[in-house]
Amino acid sequence: MDLRMIVVLAVLTGVTGSSNATMRPETGSVDTAGDLNTVPETVEDTLVFGQQQNEEETEEDVMATGELNPSHYPARRAAIVVQHYLNSRYGSPNKLFMVHRVHRACAEDVPDAGRKYQLDISIQEIMSNAMEECSAEVLFPRGEQPGSAEVRASCEELLKINSTTQDEAFYQQHKNNQTLVSAQYLPDSYGHITPGMEPLRTLGTVASSFIMLNQSSENTLYNIAQVANLTQLSTENSQLKFQYHVLLHDMVSQEIINWKLLFTWSPAEGVKIQQMEQLPHVCEKLPKTN
Ligand SMILES: *[C@@H]1O[C@H](CO)[C@@H](O)[C@H](O)[C@H]1NC(C)=O
Ligand SMILES: *[C@@H]1O[C@H](CO)[C@@H](O)[C@H](O)[C@H]1NC(C)=O
Ligand SMILES: *[C@@H]1O[C@H](CO)[C@@H](O)[C@H](O)[C@H]1NC(C)=O
Ligand SMILES: *[C@@H]1O[C@H](CO)[C@@H](O)[C@H](O)[C@H]1NC(C)=O
Ligand SMILES: *[C@@H]1O[C@H](CO)[C@@H](O)[C@H](O)[C@H]1NC(C)=O
């Protein structure tokens, strides 16, 4: 086994191993992006479901309609899409949203459009530890080449959270610096994160939410497992520019997917993705345990 594989396996174990969230940094301030560990009672379901799912199987089996059990998968999968949406739109190096709990979920078929989920979810903003119950709608389009999910969410209080001061400090630190920052393994395979690297990890999660939002369907449940590495690139303009390699975990297929991301960020403009590229798999499936 090469080293990279070991790291990935260690990360995976952290994600799925037990209800003790080993992925948490010691500060406890960030739980990456709403790992299933936050709803421990669904972890068992998740693993069983993941293992049983046949790749050829179509959606029909899992597509419940009407009122859904809020702690089960279909509700959870739709809710996490709302999280990715909020992070892609409003996240920053110091602002990160996470689904805390699904209170109510309801699914319906919308003729000629797709499947629509209506959700009441508690969403948490990690840095300020604020929480709000939001109502949201997620439409998964149907068709030959269905586009990305369409999301609407009303979380007025959370959107008032102002991270301008911290974001500005982060910006100044990296804009006017002789050294371009670089880092790897956020967090490491023990779930630790180097002090001071938290905003860079959060920024990686926010940028990854663009991929996760784009790739999500009713049959996925994406979280970021790890920032494998990152490099800041120099720019001529006012933006900060980064290249990140991230490992995303789909709880349903148990795949770890390696993506390369090129993006810019500034307090005023937020994240602007310049390039996202899926790299060859590092690890096809979670190995079977006996
Ligand atoms: C979780 O961690 C605590 C303290 O680290 C430990 O006492 C407990 O046994 C762990 N639980 C599981 C399920 O691993
Ligand atoms: C997002 O996904 C759609 C298809 O679902 C694709 O056409 C589009 O190119 C993707 N966007 C990016 C930025 O990759
Ligand atoms: C956020 O706070 C900064 C300074 O604390 C202030 O200048 C800015 O107007 C605030 N932004 C919003 C949207 O409230
Ligand atoms: C420049 O970057 C280094 C390493 O990231 C950091 O320790 C230092 O505080 C930064 N300098 C300024 C002026 O922000
Ligand atoms: C960053 O991580 C990717 C994916 O794991 C790897 O292919 C690449 O070599 C790494 N780059 C550096 C500079 O470590």
Coordinates of C-alpha atoms and ligand atoms in Angstrom, one line a residue:
M1 CA 0.0 0.0 0.0
D2 CA 1.4 3.3 -0.8
L3 CA 1.3 6.2 1.6
R4 CA -1.5 8.0 -0.1
M5 CA -3.8 5.0 0.2
I6 CA -3.1 4.7 3.9
V7 CA -4.0 8.3 4.4
V8 CA -7.2 7.8 2.5
L9 CA -8.1 4.7 4.4
A10 CA -7.4 6.5 7.7
V11 CA -9.6 9.4 6.6
L12 CA -12.3 7.0 5.6
T13 CA -12.2 5.2 8.9
G14 CA -12.5 8.6 10.5
V15 CA -15.6 9.3 8.6
T16 CA -17.4 6.1 9.0
G17 CA -15.7 4.3 11.9
S18 CA -18.0 5.2 14.8
S19 CA -20.1 7.9 16.2
N20 CA -17.0 9.5 17.7
A21 CA -16.1 12.1 15.1
T22 CA -12.4 11.7 14.6
M23 CA -12.5 14.1 11.8
R24 CA -13.1 17.0 14.2
P25 CA -10.2 19.3 14.7
E26 CA -9.1 19.6 18.3
T27 CA -10.6 23.1 18.5
G28 CA -13.9 21.6 17.8
S29 CA -14.8 24.6 15.8
V30 CA -15.4 23.1 12.4
D31 CA -16.9 19.8 11.5
T32 CA -15.9 20.2 7.8
A33 CA -19.2 20.0 6.2
G34 CA -21.9 18.2 8.1
D35 CA -20.6 14.8 8.2
L36 CA -23.2 12.2 9.0
N37 CA -21.6 11.9 12.4
T38 CA -23.8 14.8 13.4
V39 CA -26.8 12.5 13.2
P40 CA -25.4 9.3 14.7
E41 CA -28.6 7.3 14.4
T42 CA -28.4 7.4 10.7
V43 CA -24.9 6.2 10.3
E44 CA -25.8 2.5 10.5
D45 CA -28.5 3.0 7.9
T46 CA -26.0 4.8 5.8
L47 CA -23.5 2.0 5.8
V48 CA -26.0 -0.7 5.2
F49 CA -27.6 1.2 2.4
G50 CA -24.3 2.0 0.8
Q51 CA -23.2 -1.6 0.8
Q52 CA -26.5 -2.9 -0.5
Q53 CA -26.9 -0.5 -3.3
N54 CA -26.3 -2.0 -6.6
E55 CA -24.7 0.3 -9.1
E56 CA -27.1 -0.7 -11.8
E57 CA -30.1 0.0 -9.6
T58 CA -32.2 2.9 -10.6
E59 CA -33.7 5.5 -8.4
E60 CA -37.1 4.0 -8.1
D61 CA -36.2 1.8 -5.1
V62 CA -35.3 4.7 -2.9
M63 CA -37.7 7.3 -4.1
A64 CA -40.3 7.7 -1.4
T65 CA -43.0 10.2 -2.0
G66 CA -45.0 12.2 0.5
E67 CA -44.0 12.7 4.1
L68 CA -40.5 11.3 4.7
N69 CA -38.9 10.1 7.9
P70 CA -36.6 13.1 8.6
S71 CA -33.8 11.0 10.0
H72 CA -33.6 8.7 7.0
Y73 CA -31.5 9.0 3.9
P74 CA -33.7 10.6 1.3
A75 CA -34.4 13.5 3.6
R76 CA -30.8 13.7 4.6
R77 CA -29.5 13.7 1.0
A78 CA -31.8 16.5 0.0
A79 CA -30.9 18.5 3.1
I80 CA -27.2 18.3 2.5
V81 CA -27.7 19.8 -0.9
V82 CA -29.1 22.9 0.9
Q83 CA -25.9 23.0 2.9
H84 CA -23.7 22.9 -0.2
Y85 CA -25.9 25.6 -1.8
L86 CA -25.6 27.9 1.2
N87 CA -21.8 27.4 1.4
S88 CA -21.3 28.0 -2.2
R89 CA -23.3 31.2 -2.1
Y90 CA -22.5 32.7 1.3
G91 CA -19.6 30.7 2.7
S92 CA -16.2 32.3 3.3
P93 CA -12.9 31.3 5.1
N94 CA -14.8 32.3 8.3
K95 CA -18.3 31.3 7.5
L96 CA -19.5 27.7 7.1
F97 CA -23.0 26.3 7.2
M98 CA -23.9 22.8 8.2
V99 CA -27.1 20.8 8.5
H100 CA -27.8 20.2 12.1
R101 CA -31.1 18.3 11.9
V102 CA -33.9 17.6 9.5
H103 CA -37.2 18.3 11.2
R104 CA -39.6 17.6 8.4
A105 CA -39.2 16.4 4.8
C106 CA -41.7 15.8 2.1
A107 CA -41.1 14.7 -1.5
E108 CA -43.2 15.0 -4.6
D109 CA -43.0 14.3 -8.3
V110 CA -43.4 17.4 -10.4
P111 CA -44.5 16.4 -13.9
D112 CA -41.9 17.3 -16.6
A113 CA -39.6 18.9 -14.0
G114 CA -38.3 16.3 -11.6
R115 CA -38.6 15.6 -7.9
K116 CA -39.1 18.3 -5.4
Y117 CA -38.3 18.1 -1.7
Q118 CA -39.7 20.5 0.9
L119 CA -37.7 20.6 4.0
D120 CA -37.6 22.2 7.4
I121 CA -34.0 22.0 8.6
S122 CA -31.9 23.4 11.4
I123 CA -28.8 24.9 9.9
Q124 CA -25.8 25.9 11.9
E125 CA -23.1 28.4 11.1
I126 CA -20.0 26.8 12.6
M127 CA -17.9 29.8 13.4
S128 CA -20.5 31.8 15.3
N129 CA -22.3 28.7 16.5
A130 CA -25.6 30.3 15.4
M131 CA -28.5 28.1 14.5
E132 CA -31.7 28.7 12.6
E133 CA -34.6 26.6 11.4
C134 CA -34.9 27.2 7.7
S135 CA -37.4 26.1 5.2
A136 CA -36.0 25.0 1.9
E137 CA -36.9 23.5 -1.4
V138 CA -34.7 21.2 -3.5
L139 CA -35.7 20.3 -7.0
F140 CA -33.7 17.5 -8.7
P141 CA -34.4 17.8 -12.4
R142 CA -35.3 14.8 -14.4
G143 CA -34.3 14.1 -18.0
E144 CA -31.7 12.7 -20.4
Q145 CA -29.1 15.0 -19.0
P146 CA -30.5 16.4 -15.8
G147 CA -28.8 19.6 -14.6
S148 CA -27.8 20.4 -11.1
A149 CA -30.3 20.6 -8.3
E150 CA -32.1 23.8 -7.9
V151 CA -32.3 25.1 -4.4
R152 CA -34.2 27.7 -2.6
A153 CA -33.7 28.4 1.1
S154 CA -34.8 31.0 3.6
C155 CA -32.4 31.4 6.4
E156 CA -32.6 35.1 7.1
E157 CA -31.0 35.2 10.5
L158 CA -28.0 33.1 9.4
L159 CA -27.4 35.3 6.4
K160 CA -27.0 38.3 8.7
I161 CA -23.9 36.8 10.2
N162 CA -21.1 39.1 9.4
S163 CA -17.6 37.7 9.1
T164 CA -16.2 40.8 7.3
T165 CA -13.6 41.5 10.0
Q166 CA -12.1 38.0 10.0
D167 CA -12.3 37.7 6.3
E168 CA -10.6 41.0 5.8
A169 CA -7.8 39.9 8.2
F170 CA -7.4 36.6 6.2
Y171 CA -7.3 38.5 3.0
Q172 CA -4.6 40.9 4.2
Q173 CA -2.5 38.1 5.7
H174 CA -2.4 36.4 2.3
K175 CA -2.5 39.3 0.0
N176 CA 0.4 41.3 1.3
N177 CA 2.7 38.5 2.1
Q178 CA 6.2 37.6 0.7
T179 CA 5.4 34.0 1.0
L180 CA 2.6 32.2 -0.8
V181 CA 0.9 29.9 1.6
S182 CA 0.8 26.1 1.0
A183 CA -0.4 23.2 3.1
Q184 CA -1.4 19.6 3.0
Y185 CA -3.6 17.2 4.8
L186 CA -6.2 19.3 6.4
P187 CA -7.0 17.6 8.6
D188 CA -4.4 14.9 8.9
S189 CA -5.4 11.2 9.4
Y190 CA -5.8 11.8 13.1
G191 CA -8.3 14.5 12.5
H192 CA -5.8 17.2 13.6
I193 CA -5.4 20.5 11.9
T194 CA -2.3 22.7 12.2
P195 CA -3.2 25.8 14.2
G196 CA -3.9 28.8 11.9
M197 CA -4.9 26.6 9.0
E198 CA -8.6 26.4 9.8
P199 CA -9.6 29.3 7.5
L200 CA -7.8 27.6 4.6
R201 CA -9.6 24.4 5.3
T202 CA -12.9 26.2 5.5
L203 CA -12.2 27.9 2.3
G204 CA -11.5 24.5 0.7
T205 CA -14.8 23.3 2.0
V206 CA -16.6 26.3 0.6
A207 CA -15.0 25.9 -2.8
S208 CA -15.7 22.2 -2.8
S209 CA -19.4 22.9 -2.2
F210 CA -19.6 24.1 -5.8
I211 CA -18.5 20.7 -6.9
M212 CA -20.7 18.9 -4.4
L213 CA -23.7 21.0 -5.4
N214 CA -23.1 20.4 -9.1
Q215 CA -22.6 16.7 -8.6
S216 CA -25.4 16.0 -6.2
S217 CA -28.4 13.9 -7.1
E218 CA -31.1 12.1 -5.1
N219 CA -28.6 9.2 -4.9
T220 CA -25.6 11.0 -3.5
L221 CA -24.5 12.3 -0.1
Y222 CA -21.3 14.3 -0.5
N223 CA -19.1 15.6 2.2
I224 CA -15.5 16.8 2.1
A225 CA -13.2 14.2 3.7
Q226 CA -9.9 16.1 3.4
V227 CA -8.0 18.9 1.8
A228 CA -5.2 16.8 0.4
N229 CA -3.1 19.9 -0.3
L230 CA -3.3 23.5 -1.4
T231 CA -1.1 26.1 -2.9
Q232 CA -1.6 29.8 -3.2
L233 CA -0.8 31.3 -6.7
S234 CA 0.3 34.8 -7.3
T235 CA -2.1 37.2 -9.0
E236 CA -1.9 40.6 -10.6
N237 CA -5.3 41.7 -9.5
S238 CA -7.0 42.1 -6.2
Q239 CA -8.1 38.4 -5.9
L240 CA -6.4 35.7 -3.9
K241 CA -5.9 32.6 -6.1
F242 CA -5.6 29.0 -5.0
Q243 CA -5.2 25.5 -6.3
Y244 CA -6.6 22.8 -4.0
H245 CA -6.7 19.1 -4.2
V246 CA -9.7 17.8 -2.2
L247 CA -11.0 14.4 -1.4
L248 CA -14.8 14.2 -1.5
H249 CA -16.7 11.3 0.0
D250 CA -20.0 10.0 -1.3
M251 CA -21.6 8.2 1.6
V252 CA -24.0 6.3 -0.7
S253 CA -21.5 4.7 -3.1
Q254 CA -18.7 4.9 -0.5
E255 CA -16.5 6.4 -3.1
I256 CA -13.7 8.8 -2.4
I257 CA -13.3 11.2 -5.2
N258 CA -10.3 13.3 -5.9
W259 CA -10.8 16.7 -7.4
K260 CA -8.5 19.5 -8.4
L261 CA -9.9 23.0 -8.0
L262 CA -8.6 26.3 -9.2
F263 CA -10.4 29.4 -7.8
T264 CA -10.1 32.9 -6.7
W265 CA -11.4 34.5 -3.5
S266 CA -11.7 38.0 -2.1
P267 CA -14.0 39.4 0.6
A268 CA -16.0 41.3 -2.0
E269 CA -16.2 38.7 -4.8
G270 CA -16.3 35.5 -2.7
V271 CA -15.2 32.2 -4.4
K272 CA -15.0 32.2 -8.2
I273 CA -14.3 28.8 -9.6
Q274 CA -11.9 28.9 -12.5
Q275 CA -11.5 25.2 -13.1
M276 CA -12.7 22.0 -11.5
E277 CA -11.3 18.7 -12.6
Q278 CA -12.1 15.2 -11.4
L279 CA -8.9 13.2 -11.0
P280 CA -8.6 9.4 -11.3
H281 CA -9.9 7.6 -8.3
V282 CA -7.5 6.9 -5.4
C283 CA -9.7 4.4 -3.8
E284 CA -12.7 2.8 -5.5
K285 CA -14.7 1.5 -2.5
L286 CA -14.5 1.1 1.2
P287 CA -12.9 -2.3 1.7
K288 CA -15.4 -4.9 3.0
T289 CA -14.9 -5.6 6.7
N290 CA -15.9 -8.9 8.2
Ligands
LIG1 C1 -15.9 7.8 22.2 O1 -14.8 8.5 22.8 C2 -14.9 8.5 24.2 C3 -13.8 9.3 24.8 O2 -12.8 9.5 23.9 C4 -14.8 7.0 24.7 O3 -14.9 6.9 26.1 C5 -15.9 6.2 24.0 O4 -15.8 4.8 24.4 C6 -15.9 6.4 22.5 N1 -17.1 5.7 22.0 C7 -17.0 5.0 20.9 C8 -18.3 4.5 20.4 O5 -16.0 4.8 20.3
LIG2 C1 -22.4 21.5 -13.5 O1 -23.1 20.3 -13.9 C2 -23.7 20.4 -15.2 C3 -24.4 19.2 -15.5 O2 -25.1 18.8 -14.4 C4 -22.6 20.7 -16.2 O3 -23.2 20.9 -17.5 C5 -21.8 21.9 -15.8 O4 -20.8 22.0 -16.7 C6 -21.3 21.8 -14.5 N1 -20.6 23.0 -14.1 C7 -19.3 23.0 -13.8 C8 -18.8 24.3 -13.4 O5 -18.7 22.0 -13.8
LIG3 C1 -20.2 43.9 8.5 O1 -19.4 44.5 9.4 C2 -18.6 45.5 8.9 C3 -17.6 46.0 9.9 O2 -17.8 45.4 11.1 C4 -19.4 46.6 8.3 O3 -18.6 47.6 7.7 C5 -20.3 46.0 7.2 O4 -21.2 47.0 6.7 C6 -21.1 44.9 7.8 N1 -21.8 44.2 6.6 C7 -23.1 43.9 6.7 C8 -23.7 43.3 5.5 O5 -23.8 44.1 7.7
LIG4 C1 2.7 35.8 6.1 O1 2.5 34.4 6.1 C2 3.0 33.7 7.1 C3 2.7 32.3 6.9 O2 1.5 32.0 6.4 C4 2.3 34.2 8.4 O3 2.9 33.5 9.5 C5 2.6 35.7 8.6 O4 1.9 36.2 9.7 C6 2.1 36.4 7.3 N1 2.4 37.8 7.4 C7 1.6 38.8 7.5 C8 2.1 40.2 7.6 O5 0.4 38.6 7.6
LIG5 C1 -1.7 17.1 -4.0 O1 -2.7 16.1 -3.9 C2 -2.9 15.4 -5.1 C3 -4.0 14.5 -4.9 O2 -3.9 13.7 -3.7 C4 -1.7 14.8 -5.6 O3 -1.9 14.2 -6.9 C5 -0.6 15.9 -5.8 O4 0.6 15.3 -6.1 C6 -0.4 16.6 -4.5 N1 0.5 17.7 -4.7 C7 1.4 18.1 -3.9 C8 2.2 19.3 -4.2 O5 1.6 17.5 -2.8

